[in-house]
């Protein structure tokens, strides 16, 4: 006989008993949530993907809410974000609709099924359907009265409400206006026996009416004659429904263009008003001289039109939200996609596809601004860990004394200023990826602890004694020569080899110049959308200027240059003068030693003035500022050296 597992336990509680049992083990972190990556998966739509966690600390099991959407409740109180609750046996907490009991032994589970208090509610009946959804009686069983020589149907209020109720359910399933119009028109012809022909029309730009859908009671007849422009105009102007009876006898309507060949004895036209605008019309008419549309039919059509208007408004809002969602996805995708079609980018994509499916540590090397973080994001979101967190930490941006706390967390009172417990980046990135940027700036002492974690050992929070083990993939990046740092004793050799399992080089922008126009237009579309500017693109000369520049700040510098141009430009086409380039490259070129050339000083000055004019696109004011001379002096020298923009161009 197999012995029962040792406690403590988390037990799922149902109305009629207990469900799954989850044994707890000290040193383990148990996440609860809807995501499949959670240690305890809850099939509850009200639970967040990672809702809460239970862990052992300082001799007690503790419950912590992970900033969930609907909160975690214990004994009627809601835990605040990142607050902890010390669990005691028989404590019951709620996540969404799921009740969970904490016990140390199974004997501690409370009994279920005890008598209910005398003042509690009792369920007398369960109902899965309603009489308003019962089938309609067969045709011919309606109560009728006779008016003159014509039979007029006496409409029942309860029957109309039943029709409207069923129609509302059918309309709720529609995903487009065309589908919604078909449902409504079928419902109207089913409900109004005097109507033989119907249509729903949409008002287009220029107040032109377009037939969205039309129906004839006789399936063999497919013709449809639209309502006259006179009636449509009256309804559109007044926004009130119209009922016209005995059309053939009404001289005012009979002479209207389309009613003469309708063969209609009565008609109803009602507007579909969505917000401040008329979206379309509902049009019904009867052709049987023994049945006419009446005022009660008009009341019903108006009710359906108002109901249809609400449904159309919902569809329009949904389409707007979908468009905004697509725009947001595009904007967010900018930060997580590698842009370009050069061979260098193709090689990076190939390396990412090979390494993403593994747990191998990756070292990304490249100059500042070359897109190392984008490569790290691409690795994470292409990997099986994409549902988990992606945590970034810039090692150069945090003081040496605080870096270990940021990485591994700290306990309350661990050092001055540690007023509460803090979860570190490694713990927060459990089952995800942590990106350590500027890894070369990490202190040697912290490198030793990082190495132990990379080798699979548990770690402890600063000031704590409980071992913590997480499942994290590490991607590191640097723009420094780590080999040189190793020689200077600033970087551990063993950590270098542990990080460099796979190495990916992010090339500088000057080595993939064919991507410059693609990136420039990519950033232009983004910033034009954000700034609301009407800029169509770059001139060929502006593209040429950007391609000729070496971009010491790489993609980051290009992005900033495009953003600056969008903000400051006054035209719809960005010209070379709109592209302001950094002076860093000019400064480095000026300080570099020049090869001796035996030419006169006057010739050197002529060449330098010409080069400055070309650089500023012959903007003489800018050129004079760079040359540190007056504008009038520059004009005299241009005339003296016979410099001409067209003649001196290569």
Coordinates of C-alpha atoms in Angstrom, one line a residue:
X1 CA 0.0 0.0 0.0
X2 CA 1.4 3.4 -1.0
X3 CA 1.8 5.9 1.7
X4 CA 0.2 9.4 1.4
X5 CA 2.6 12.2 0.5
X6 CA 3.9 14.5 3.2
X7 CA 2.3 17.9 3.6
X8 CA 1.7 20.7 3.4
X9 CA -0.8 20.8 0.5
X10 CA -2.9 23.1 -1.7
X11 CA -6.3 21.6 -2.3
X12 CA -8.9 22.8 -4.8
X13 CA -12.3 23.2 -3.1
X14 CA -15.6 22.7 -5.0
X15 CA -19.2 23.1 -3.9
X16 CA -19.7 19.4 -3.6
X17 CA -16.2 18.3 -2.4
X18 CA -12.5 18.6 -3.0
X19 CA -10.5 18.3 -6.2
X20 CA -6.9 18.3 -7.2
X21 CA -4.2 18.1 -4.5
X22 CA -0.8 19.8 -4.9
X23 CA 2.0 18.9 -2.4
X24 CA 4.3 21.7 -1.5
X25 CA 8.1 21.4 -1.1
X26 CA 10.3 24.0 0.6
X27 CA 12.7 25.8 -1.7
X28 CA 10.3 25.7 -4.6
X29 CA 8.2 28.5 -6.0
X30 CA 4.7 27.6 -7.0
X31 CA 3.0 30.0 -9.4
X32 CA -0.8 29.8 -9.9
X33 CA -2.5 31.1 -13.0
X34 CA -4.2 30.4 -16.3
X35 CA -0.9 30.1 -18.3
X36 CA 0.3 26.6 -19.1
X37 CA 3.7 27.6 -17.8
X38 CA 2.3 28.0 -14.2
X39 CA 3.2 25.3 -11.7
X40 CA -0.5 25.1 -10.8
X41 CA -2.6 25.7 -13.9
X42 CA -6.1 27.0 -13.1
X43 CA -8.8 26.6 -15.8
X44 CA -10.5 29.8 -14.8
X45 CA -11.1 32.6 -17.2
X46 CA -11.1 35.2 -14.3
X47 CA -7.6 34.2 -13.3
X48 CA -4.6 36.1 -14.8
X49 CA -1.9 34.2 -16.7
X50 CA 0.4 34.4 -13.7
X51 CA -2.0 35.3 -10.9
X52 CA -0.3 34.5 -7.6
X53 CA 2.5 32.5 -6.0
X54 CA 3.1 30.4 -2.9
X55 CA 6.6 30.1 -1.5
X56 CA 8.4 29.1 1.7
X57 CA 10.3 31.8 3.5
X58 CA 11.5 32.4 7.1
X59 CA 9.9 29.2 8.3
X60 CA 6.4 29.9 6.9
X61 CA 4.5 29.4 3.6
X62 CA 3.5 32.7 2.2
X63 CA 1.0 33.7 -0.5
X64 CA 1.7 36.7 -2.8
X65 CA -0.4 38.3 -5.5
X66 CA 1.5 38.9 -8.8
X67 CA -0.3 42.1 -9.8
X68 CA -3.3 40.1 -11.1
X69 CA -6.2 41.8 -12.8
X70 CA -8.9 40.6 -10.5
X71 CA -6.9 40.3 -7.3
X72 CA -6.4 37.5 -4.7
X73 CA -8.7 37.2 -1.7
X74 CA -7.9 35.7 1.7
X75 CA -10.5 35.6 4.4
X76 CA -12.6 38.2 2.6
X77 CA -9.7 40.6 2.2
X78 CA -8.0 41.4 -1.1
X79 CA -4.2 41.3 -1.2
X80 CA -2.5 44.4 -2.5
X81 CA 0.0 44.0 -5.3
X82 CA 3.2 42.2 -4.2
X83 CA 1.9 42.0 -0.6
X84 CA 2.4 38.7 1.3
X85 CA 0.0 36.6 3.4
X86 CA 1.5 34.2 5.9
X87 CA -0.6 31.0 5.4
X88 CA -1.9 28.9 8.4
X89 CA -3.7 25.6 8.2
X90 CA -7.3 25.7 6.8
X91 CA -6.7 29.2 5.3
X92 CA -8.8 29.4 2.1
X93 CA -8.1 31.9 -0.7
X94 CA -9.9 32.7 -3.9
X95 CA -8.4 33.2 -7.4
X96 CA -11.2 34.2 -9.8
X97 CA -13.9 31.5 -9.2
X98 CA -11.4 29.0 -7.8
X99 CA -11.2 28.3 -4.1
X100 CA -8.0 26.9 -2.7
X101 CA -7.4 25.5 0.8
X102 CA -4.0 25.4 2.5
X103 CA -3.5 22.5 5.0
X104 CA -0.6 20.6 6.5
X105 CA -2.5 17.4 6.8
X106 CA -5.6 16.0 5.1
X107 CA -7.4 15.7 8.4
X108 CA -7.5 19.5 8.6
X109 CA -9.8 19.9 5.5
X110 CA -13.1 21.4 6.6
X111 CA -16.3 19.3 6.1
X112 CA -18.5 20.2 3.1
X113 CA -22.2 19.8 3.1
X114 CA -23.1 21.2 6.5
X115 CA -26.7 22.6 6.9
X116 CA -27.2 26.1 5.5
X117 CA -28.2 28.9 7.8
X118 CA -31.9 29.5 8.2
X119 CA -31.9 32.8 6.4
X120 CA -29.9 31.6 3.3
X121 CA -31.4 31.5 -0.1
X122 CA -32.6 28.2 -1.6
X123 CA -32.8 27.3 -5.2
X124 CA -36.3 26.2 -6.1
X125 CA -35.9 25.7 -9.9
X126 CA -33.3 25.7 -12.6
X127 CA -34.2 27.0 -16.0
X128 CA -32.1 26.6 -19.2
X129 CA -34.6 28.2 -21.6
X130 CA -37.4 30.8 -21.6
X131 CA -40.8 30.9 -23.1
X132 CA -39.9 33.9 -25.1
X133 CA -37.7 31.6 -27.3
X134 CA -40.5 29.1 -28.0
X135 CA -41.3 28.4 -31.6
X136 CA -43.9 30.6 -33.3
X137 CA -47.4 29.2 -34.0
X138 CA -48.0 28.1 -37.6
X139 CA -49.2 30.7 -40.1
X140 CA -53.0 31.2 -40.1
X141 CA -53.4 30.8 -36.4
X142 CA -53.2 34.5 -35.7
X143 CA -56.2 36.4 -34.4
X144 CA -57.7 38.6 -37.1
X145 CA -60.4 41.2 -37.5
X146 CA -62.1 42.5 -40.6
X147 CA -61.9 46.1 -41.6
X148 CA -64.0 46.8 -44.7
X149 CA -63.0 44.2 -47.3
X150 CA -59.5 43.7 -46.0
X151 CA -58.2 41.5 -43.1
X152 CA -56.1 43.3 -40.6
X153 CA -53.9 41.4 -38.2
X154 CA -54.3 42.3 -34.5
X155 CA -50.8 42.2 -33.1
X156 CA -50.2 40.8 -29.7
X157 CA -47.7 42.7 -27.4
X158 CA -46.4 39.5 -25.9
X159 CA -45.9 38.1 -29.4
X160 CA -44.0 41.2 -30.5
X161 CA -41.8 41.1 -27.4
X162 CA -41.0 37.5 -28.1
X163 CA -40.0 38.4 -31.7
X164 CA -37.8 41.2 -30.6
X165 CA -36.2 39.1 -27.9
X166 CA -35.3 36.3 -30.3
X167 CA -34.2 38.8 -32.9
X168 CA -31.8 40.4 -30.4
X169 CA -30.2 37.0 -29.7
X170 CA -29.7 36.4 -33.5
X171 CA -28.4 39.9 -34.1
X172 CA -25.8 39.4 -31.3
X173 CA -24.1 36.6 -33.4
X174 CA -23.5 38.8 -36.5
X175 CA -19.9 39.8 -37.3
X176 CA -20.6 42.2 -40.2
X177 CA -23.3 44.7 -41.2
X178 CA -24.3 42.5 -44.2
X179 CA -24.9 39.5 -41.9
X180 CA -26.8 41.7 -39.5
X181 CA -29.0 43.1 -42.2
X182 CA -29.9 39.6 -43.5
X183 CA -30.9 38.5 -39.9
X184 CA -33.0 41.6 -39.4
X185 CA -34.8 41.4 -42.7
X186 CA -35.6 37.7 -42.3
X187 CA -37.0 38.5 -38.8
X188 CA -39.1 41.4 -40.1
X189 CA -40.7 39.3 -42.9
X190 CA -41.3 36.5 -40.4
X191 CA -43.0 38.8 -37.9
X192 CA -45.0 41.1 -40.3
X193 CA -47.2 38.9 -42.5
X194 CA -48.5 41.9 -44.5
X195 CA -45.0 42.6 -45.8
X196 CA -44.1 40.8 -49.1
X197 CA -40.9 42.6 -50.0
X198 CA -38.2 44.1 -47.8
X199 CA -34.8 45.7 -48.1
X200 CA -32.1 47.3 -45.9
X201 CA -30.2 50.1 -47.6
X202 CA -27.0 51.8 -46.5
X203 CA -26.4 55.5 -46.9
X204 CA -23.0 56.1 -48.6
X205 CA -21.0 59.2 -49.1
X206 CA -22.9 61.9 -51.1
X207 CA -26.2 60.7 -49.5
X208 CA -26.4 57.8 -52.1
X209 CA -28.5 54.8 -50.9
X210 CA -27.1 51.4 -51.7
X211 CA -29.1 48.1 -51.3
X212 CA -27.2 46.0 -48.7
X213 CA -29.7 43.1 -48.8
X214 CA -33.3 42.5 -50.2
X215 CA -35.8 39.7 -49.7
X216 CA -39.1 38.6 -51.2
X217 CA -41.5 36.4 -49.3
X218 CA -41.8 34.1 -52.4
X219 CA -38.3 32.6 -52.8
X220 CA -38.9 32.1 -56.5
X221 CA -39.2 35.9 -57.0
X222 CA -35.9 37.8 -56.8
X223 CA -36.8 41.2 -58.2
X224 CA -36.7 44.3 -56.0
X225 CA -37.9 47.8 -56.8
X226 CA -36.4 50.4 -54.5
X227 CA -38.6 52.9 -52.6
X228 CA -38.9 56.3 -54.3
X229 CA -36.4 59.1 -53.8
X230 CA -39.3 61.2 -52.5
X231 CA -40.1 58.8 -49.6
X232 CA -36.4 58.2 -48.9
X233 CA -35.7 62.0 -48.8
X234 CA -38.7 62.5 -46.4
X235 CA -37.4 59.9 -44.0
X236 CA -33.7 61.0 -44.2
X237 CA -34.7 64.6 -43.6
X238 CA -37.2 64.0 -40.7
X239 CA -35.5 60.9 -39.2
X240 CA -39.0 59.6 -38.7
X241 CA -40.5 56.4 -40.0
X242 CA -43.2 56.6 -42.7
X243 CA -46.3 54.5 -43.2
X244 CA -48.2 54.8 -46.5
X245 CA -51.4 52.8 -47.2
X246 CA -53.3 52.2 -50.4
X247 CA -50.5 53.5 -52.5
X248 CA -52.3 52.8 -55.7
X249 CA -55.2 55.1 -54.6
X250 CA -53.0 57.9 -53.2
X251 CA -52.6 60.4 -56.0
X252 CA -49.7 62.1 -54.2
X253 CA -47.7 58.9 -53.9
X254 CA -49.0 57.2 -57.0
X255 CA -47.4 59.6 -59.4
X256 CA -43.9 59.2 -57.8
X257 CA -41.4 57.6 -60.1
X258 CA -40.9 54.1 -58.6
X259 CA -44.2 53.4 -56.9
X260 CA -46.1 53.2 -60.2
X261 CA -44.5 49.8 -60.9
X262 CA -44.1 48.5 -57.4
X263 CA -47.6 47.1 -57.3
X264 CA -47.6 48.0 -53.6
X265 CA -50.7 48.6 -51.5
X266 CA -48.8 49.8 -48.5
X267 CA -45.2 50.6 -47.5
X268 CA -43.1 51.3 -44.4
X269 CA -39.7 53.2 -44.5
X270 CA -37.8 53.6 -41.2
X271 CA -34.4 55.2 -40.6
X272 CA -31.4 53.5 -38.9
X273 CA -30.0 56.3 -36.8
X274 CA -26.5 55.6 -35.3
X275 CA -25.4 58.4 -33.1
X276 CA -25.8 61.7 -34.9
X277 CA -26.0 60.2 -38.4
X278 CA -28.5 58.2 -40.4
X279 CA -26.7 55.0 -41.3
X280 CA -29.4 53.5 -43.6
X281 CA -33.1 52.7 -44.1
X282 CA -35.4 49.8 -43.5
X283 CA -37.9 49.4 -46.4
X284 CA -41.0 47.1 -46.4
X285 CA -44.0 47.0 -48.7
X286 CA -46.9 44.7 -49.3
X287 CA -48.5 43.7 -52.7
X288 CA -51.5 41.8 -51.5
X289 CA -54.6 44.0 -51.7
X290 CA -56.2 41.9 -48.9
X291 CA -53.4 42.6 -46.4
X292 CA -52.1 46.1 -45.5
X293 CA -49.3 47.3 -43.3
X294 CA -50.7 49.2 -40.3
X295 CA -49.7 51.4 -37.4
X296 CA -48.9 48.5 -35.2
X297 CA -46.5 47.2 -37.9
X298 CA -44.9 50.6 -38.0
X299 CA -44.4 50.5 -34.2
X300 CA -42.7 47.1 -34.5
X301 CA -40.4 48.2 -37.4
X302 CA -39.3 51.3 -35.5
X303 CA -38.4 49.1 -32.5
X304 CA -36.4 46.9 -34.7
X305 CA -34.7 49.9 -36.4
X306 CA -33.6 51.2 -33.0
X307 CA -32.3 47.8 -32.0
X308 CA -30.5 47.5 -35.3
X309 CA -28.9 50.9 -34.8
X310 CA -27.4 49.8 -31.4
X311 CA -26.0 46.7 -33.0
X312 CA -24.5 48.7 -36.0
X313 CA -22.9 51.1 -33.5
X314 CA -21.3 48.2 -31.7
X315 CA -20.0 46.8 -35.0
X316 CA -18.6 50.2 -36.0
X317 CA -16.9 50.6 -32.6
X318 CA -15.4 47.1 -32.9
X319 CA -14.0 47.9 -36.3
X320 CA -12.5 51.1 -34.9
X321 CA -10.9 49.2 -32.0
X322 CA -9.5 46.6 -34.4
X323 CA -7.9 49.3 -36.5
X324 CA -6.4 50.9 -33.4
X325 CA -5.2 47.5 -32.2
X326 CA -3.5 46.9 -35.5
X327 CA -1.8 50.3 -35.3
X328 CA -0.7 49.7 -31.8
X329 CA 0.7 46.3 -32.8
X330 CA 2.6 48.0 -35.6
X331 CA 4.0 50.6 -33.2
X332 CA 4.9 48.1 -30.6
X333 CA 6.5 45.8 -33.2
X334 CA 8.9 48.6 -34.1
X335 CA 10.8 47.9 -30.9
X336 CA 10.9 44.1 -31.3
X337 CA 11.7 43.6 -35.0
X338 CA 14.9 43.7 -36.9
X339 CA 14.5 45.9 -40.0
X340 CA 16.5 45.5 -43.2
X341 CA 17.1 43.1 -46.1
X342 CA 20.9 43.1 -46.1
X343 CA 23.0 39.9 -45.9
X344 CA 24.1 40.9 -42.4
X345 CA 20.4 41.0 -41.2
X346 CA 19.7 37.7 -43.0
X347 CA 22.6 36.1 -41.2
X348 CA 21.3 37.3 -37.8
X349 CA 17.9 35.9 -38.6
X350 CA 19.4 32.5 -39.5
X351 CA 21.4 32.5 -36.2
X352 CA 18.3 33.4 -34.2
X353 CA 16.3 30.6 -35.8
X354 CA 19.0 28.1 -34.9
X355 CA 19.5 29.2 -31.3
X356 CA 16.0 30.2 -30.3
X357 CA 14.7 26.7 -29.7
X358 CA 17.5 25.8 -27.3
X359 CA 18.3 27.0 -23.8
X360 CA 21.9 28.0 -24.8
X361 CA 23.3 31.2 -23.3
X362 CA 23.8 33.9 -26.0
X363 CA 26.4 36.7 -26.1
X364 CA 25.5 39.5 -28.4
X365 CA 28.4 41.8 -29.4
X366 CA 28.3 45.1 -31.3
X367 CA 28.7 48.9 -31.1
X368 CA 26.3 51.1 -29.1
X369 CA 23.1 51.6 -30.9
X370 CA 23.5 48.7 -33.3
X371 CA 20.3 46.9 -32.1
X372 CA 21.6 44.3 -29.6
X373 CA 18.4 44.5 -27.5
X374 CA 16.3 43.9 -30.6
X375 CA 18.3 40.7 -31.3
X376 CA 17.7 39.6 -27.7
X377 CA 14.0 40.3 -28.0
X378 CA 13.8 38.3 -31.3
X379 CA 15.5 35.3 -29.6
X380 CA 13.0 35.4 -26.8
X381 CA 9.8 35.8 -28.9
X382 CA 11.0 33.1 -31.3
X383 CA 11.7 30.7 -28.5
X384 CA 9.3 28.3 -26.6
X385 CA 9.7 30.8 -23.7
X386 CA 7.8 33.6 -25.5
X387 CA 4.8 33.2 -23.2
X388 CA 7.1 33.9 -20.2
X389 CA 8.5 37.3 -19.1
X390 CA 11.3 39.1 -20.9
X391 CA 13.3 41.1 -18.3
X392 CA 16.0 43.7 -19.3
X393 CA 18.7 45.0 -17.0
X394 CA 21.4 47.5 -17.9
X395 CA 24.4 46.6 -15.8
X396 CA 26.0 49.9 -16.5
X397 CA 23.0 52.0 -15.2
X398 CA 23.0 50.5 -11.7
X399 CA 25.6 51.2 -8.9
X400 CA 27.9 48.3 -8.1
X401 CA 26.5 48.1 -4.5
X402 CA 22.9 47.7 -5.8
X403 CA 23.4 45.5 -8.8
X404 CA 23.4 42.2 -6.8
X405 CA 20.2 43.3 -5.2
X406 CA 18.6 44.0 -8.6
X407 CA 19.7 40.7 -9.9
X408 CA 18.9 38.4 -7.0
X409 CA 16.6 40.5 -4.7
X410 CA 16.9 41.2 -1.0
X411 CA 15.2 40.6 2.3
X412 CA 13.7 43.3 4.5
X413 CA 16.4 44.9 6.6
X414 CA 19.3 43.4 4.5
X415 CA 20.9 46.8 4.3
X416 CA 20.1 50.5 4.9
X417 CA 17.1 51.4 2.9
X418 CA 15.8 47.9 2.5
X419 CA 12.4 48.6 4.1
X420 CA 10.7 45.6 2.4
X421 CA 11.5 42.4 0.6
X422 CA 12.3 42.8 -3.1
X423 CA 12.1 40.1 -5.8
X424 CA 15.1 40.2 -8.0
X425 CA 15.2 40.1 -11.8
X426 CA 16.2 36.4 -11.9
X427 CA 13.3 35.4 -9.8
X428 CA 10.9 37.7 -11.8
X429 CA 12.1 36.1 -15.1
X430 CA 11.3 32.6 -14.1
X431 CA 10.4 30.5 -17.2
X432 CA 11.4 33.4 -19.4
X433 CA 14.5 35.3 -20.5
X434 CA 16.7 37.8 -18.8
X435 CA 18.7 40.2 -20.9
X436 CA 21.9 41.6 -19.3
X437 CA 23.0 44.6 -21.3
X438 CA 26.6 46.0 -20.9
X439 CA 27.7 42.8 -19.1
X440 CA 31.3 44.1 -19.2
X441 CA 30.4 46.7 -16.5
X442 CA 29.4 44.1 -13.9
X443 CA 31.6 44.0 -10.8
X444 CA 33.8 40.9 -10.3
X445 CA 32.1 39.9 -7.1
X446 CA 28.7 39.9 -8.8
X447 CA 30.2 38.0 -11.7
X448 CA 31.0 35.1 -9.4
X449 CA 27.4 34.8 -8.2
X450 CA 26.1 35.1 -11.7
X451 CA 28.4 32.3 -12.8
X452 CA 26.9 29.9 -10.1
X453 CA 23.4 30.7 -11.3
X454 CA 24.4 30.0 -14.9
X455 CA 25.8 26.6 -13.8
X456 CA 22.4 25.7 -12.3
X457 CA 23.0 26.4 -8.6
X458 CA 20.3 28.0 -6.5
X459 CA 20.8 31.6 -5.2
X460 CA 19.8 33.5 -2.1
X461 CA 18.4 37.0 -1.8
X462 CA 20.7 39.5 -0.2
X463 CA 20.3 39.1 3.5
X464 CA 18.3 35.9 3.1
X465 CA 19.1 32.2 3.7
X466 CA 16.4 30.4 1.6
X467 CA 17.8 28.9 -1.6
X468 CA 15.9 29.9 -4.7
X469 CA 16.1 28.1 -8.0
X470 CA 14.6 29.5 -11.2
X471 CA 14.3 28.4 -14.8
X472 CA 15.8 31.4 -16.7
X473 CA 17.6 31.8 -20.0
X474 CA 20.4 34.3 -20.1
X475 CA 21.2 36.6 -23.0
X476 CA 24.0 39.0 -22.5
X477 CA 25.3 41.9 -24.6
X478 CA 28.4 44.1 -24.6
X479 CA 30.1 46.8 -26.8
X480 CA 33.4 46.3 -25.0
X481 CA 36.3 43.9 -25.9
X482 CA 35.8 41.3 -23.1
X483 CA 39.1 39.7 -23.9
X484 CA 40.9 42.9 -23.0
X485 CA 39.0 43.2 -19.8
X486 CA 40.0 39.6 -18.9
X487 CA 43.6 40.6 -19.4
X488 CA 43.2 43.6 -17.1
X489 CA 41.5 41.4 -14.4
X490 CA 38.1 43.2 -14.8
X491 CA 36.2 40.2 -16.2
X492 CA 36.2 36.6 -15.1
X493 CA 37.6 34.1 -17.7
X494 CA 35.3 31.3 -16.7
X495 CA 32.2 33.6 -16.9
X496 CA 33.3 34.7 -20.4
X497 CA 33.4 31.1 -21.6
X498 CA 30.0 30.3 -19.9
X499 CA 28.4 33.3 -21.7
X500 CA 30.0 32.7 -25.0
X501 CA 28.1 29.5 -25.8
X502 CA 26.7 31.2 -28.9
X503 CA 27.9 34.5 -30.1
X504 CA 26.0 36.8 -32.4
X505 CA 27.6 39.9 -33.9
X506 CA 25.3 43.0 -34.4
X507 CA 27.0 44.8 -37.4
X508 CA 27.3 48.6 -37.3
X509 CA 25.1 50.5 -39.7
X510 CA 28.0 51.6 -41.9
X511 CA 28.6 47.9 -42.8
X512 CA 25.0 47.5 -44.1
X513 CA 24.4 50.8 -45.9
X514 CA 21.7 49.2 -48.1
X515 CA 19.5 49.1 -45.0
X516 CA 19.7 52.8 -44.4
X517 CA 16.9 53.8 -46.8
X518 CA 14.7 51.0 -45.4
X519 CA 15.3 52.0 -41.8
X520 CA 14.9 55.7 -42.5
X521 CA 11.5 55.2 -44.2
X522 CA 10.5 52.8 -41.4
X523 CA 11.2 55.4 -38.7
X524 CA 9.6 58.1 -40.9
X525 CA 6.3 56.3 -41.0
X526 CA 6.3 55.8 -37.2
X527 CA 7.2 59.4 -36.3
X528 CA 4.8 60.9 -38.9
X529 CA 2.0 58.8 -37.4
X530 CA 2.9 59.9 -33.8
X531 CA 3.4 63.6 -34.7
X532 CA 0.4 63.8 -37.0
X533 CA 2.6 65.4 -39.8
X534 CA 1.9 65.2 -43.5
X535 CA 5.4 64.2 -44.7
X536 CA 5.4 61.9 -47.8
X537 CA 9.1 60.9 -47.7
X538 CA 12.7 61.7 -48.4
X539 CA 14.1 63.4 -51.5
X540 CA 16.8 61.4 -53.4
X541 CA 19.4 63.9 -52.2
X542 CA 18.5 63.3 -48.6
X543 CA 18.7 59.5 -49.0
X544 CA 22.1 60.0 -50.7
X545 CA 23.3 62.2 -47.8
X546 CA 22.3 59.5 -45.2
X547 CA 23.9 56.7 -47.2
X548 CA 27.2 58.6 -47.4
X549 CA 27.3 59.2 -43.6
X550 CA 29.1 56.6 -41.4
X551 CA 26.6 56.8 -38.4
X552 CA 28.9 56.4 -35.4
X553 CA 25.7 56.1 -33.3
X554 CA 24.3 53.4 -35.6
X555 CA 20.6 52.8 -35.8
X556 CA 19.9 54.8 -32.7
X557 CA 21.5 57.9 -34.2
X558 CA 19.6 57.4 -37.5
X559 CA 16.3 57.1 -35.6
X560 CA 17.0 60.3 -33.7
X561 CA 18.0 62.1 -36.9
X562 CA 14.7 61.1 -38.6
X563 CA 12.6 62.1 -35.6
X564 CA 14.4 65.5 -35.5
X565 CA 13.7 66.0 -39.2
X566 CA 10.0 65.1 -38.8
X567 CA 9.6 67.5 -35.9
X568 CA 11.4 70.5 -37.4
X569 CA 10.7 70.1 -41.2
X570 CA 8.3 72.6 -42.8
X571 CA 7.8 70.8 -46.1
X572 CA 6.2 67.5 -47.2
X573 CA 9.4 66.1 -48.5
X574 CA 12.5 65.9 -46.3
X575 CA 15.5 67.5 -48.0
X576 CA 19.2 67.2 -47.1
X577 CA 19.1 70.4 -45.1
X578 CA 16.5 68.7 -42.8
X579 CA 18.9 65.8 -42.0
X580 CA 21.2 67.2 -39.2
X581 CA 24.2 64.9 -38.7
X582 CA 26.3 64.6 -35.6
X583 CA 29.5 66.6 -35.3
X584 CA 31.3 63.7 -33.6
X585 CA 32.5 62.3 -36.9
X586 CA 33.6 65.7 -38.2
X587 CA 35.5 66.2 -35.0
X588 CA 37.3 62.8 -35.2
X589 CA 38.2 63.6 -38.9
X590 CA 39.5 67.0 -37.9
X591 CA 41.8 65.6 -35.2
X592 CA 43.1 62.8 -37.4
X593 CA 46.6 63.4 -38.8
X594 CA 46.5 64.7 -42.4
X595 CA 48.9 63.5 -45.1
X596 CA 51.2 66.3 -46.4
X597 CA 50.4 67.8 -49.7
X598 CA 52.6 70.5 -51.3
X599 CA 49.9 73.0 -52.2
X600 CA 49.5 76.8 -51.5
X601 CA 47.6 78.0 -48.5
X602 CA 45.2 79.7 -50.7
X603 CA 44.3 76.4 -52.5
X604 CA 43.7 74.7 -49.1
X605 CA 41.4 77.6 -48.0
X606 CA 39.5 77.3 -51.4
X607 CA 39.0 73.6 -51.0
X608 CA 37.9 73.9 -47.4
X609 CA 35.3 76.6 -48.2
X610 CA 34.0 74.6 -51.1
X611 CA 33.7 71.4 -48.9
X612 CA 31.9 73.4 -46.2
X613 CA 29.4 74.8 -48.8
X614 CA 28.8 71.3 -50.1
X615 CA 28.2 70.0 -46.6
X616 CA 25.6 72.7 -45.9
X617 CA 24.0 72.3 -49.3
X618 CA 25.2 75.8 -50.1
X619 CA 23.5 77.3 -47.1
X620 CA 25.8 80.3 -46.8
X621 CA 24.7 81.3 -43.3
X622 CA 25.4 77.8 -41.9
X623 CA 28.7 77.7 -43.8
X624 CA 29.8 81.1 -42.4
X625 CA 29.0 79.9 -38.9
X626 CA 31.1 76.7 -39.3
X627 CA 34.0 78.7 -40.8
X628 CA 33.7 81.3 -38.0
X629 CA 33.6 84.2 -40.5
X630 CA 31.1 86.9 -41.4
X631 CA 28.6 86.2 -44.2
X632 CA 29.9 89.1 -46.1
X633 CA 33.5 87.7 -45.9
X634 CA 32.3 84.4 -47.2
X635 CA 30.6 86.1 -50.2
X636 CA 33.8 87.9 -51.0
X637 CA 35.9 84.7 -50.9
X638 CA 33.3 82.8 -53.0
X639 CA 33.6 85.6 -55.6
X640 CA 37.4 85.7 -55.3
X641 CA 37.8 82.0 -55.8
X642 CA 35.2 81.9 -58.5
X643 CA 33.2 79.2 -56.7
X644 CA 29.9 78.3 -58.3
X645 CA 27.5 75.7 -57.0
X646 CA 26.7 74.1 -60.4
X647 CA 30.2 74.3 -61.9
X648 CA 32.0 73.0 -58.9
X649 CA 29.7 70.0 -58.4
X650 CA 31.3 66.7 -59.3

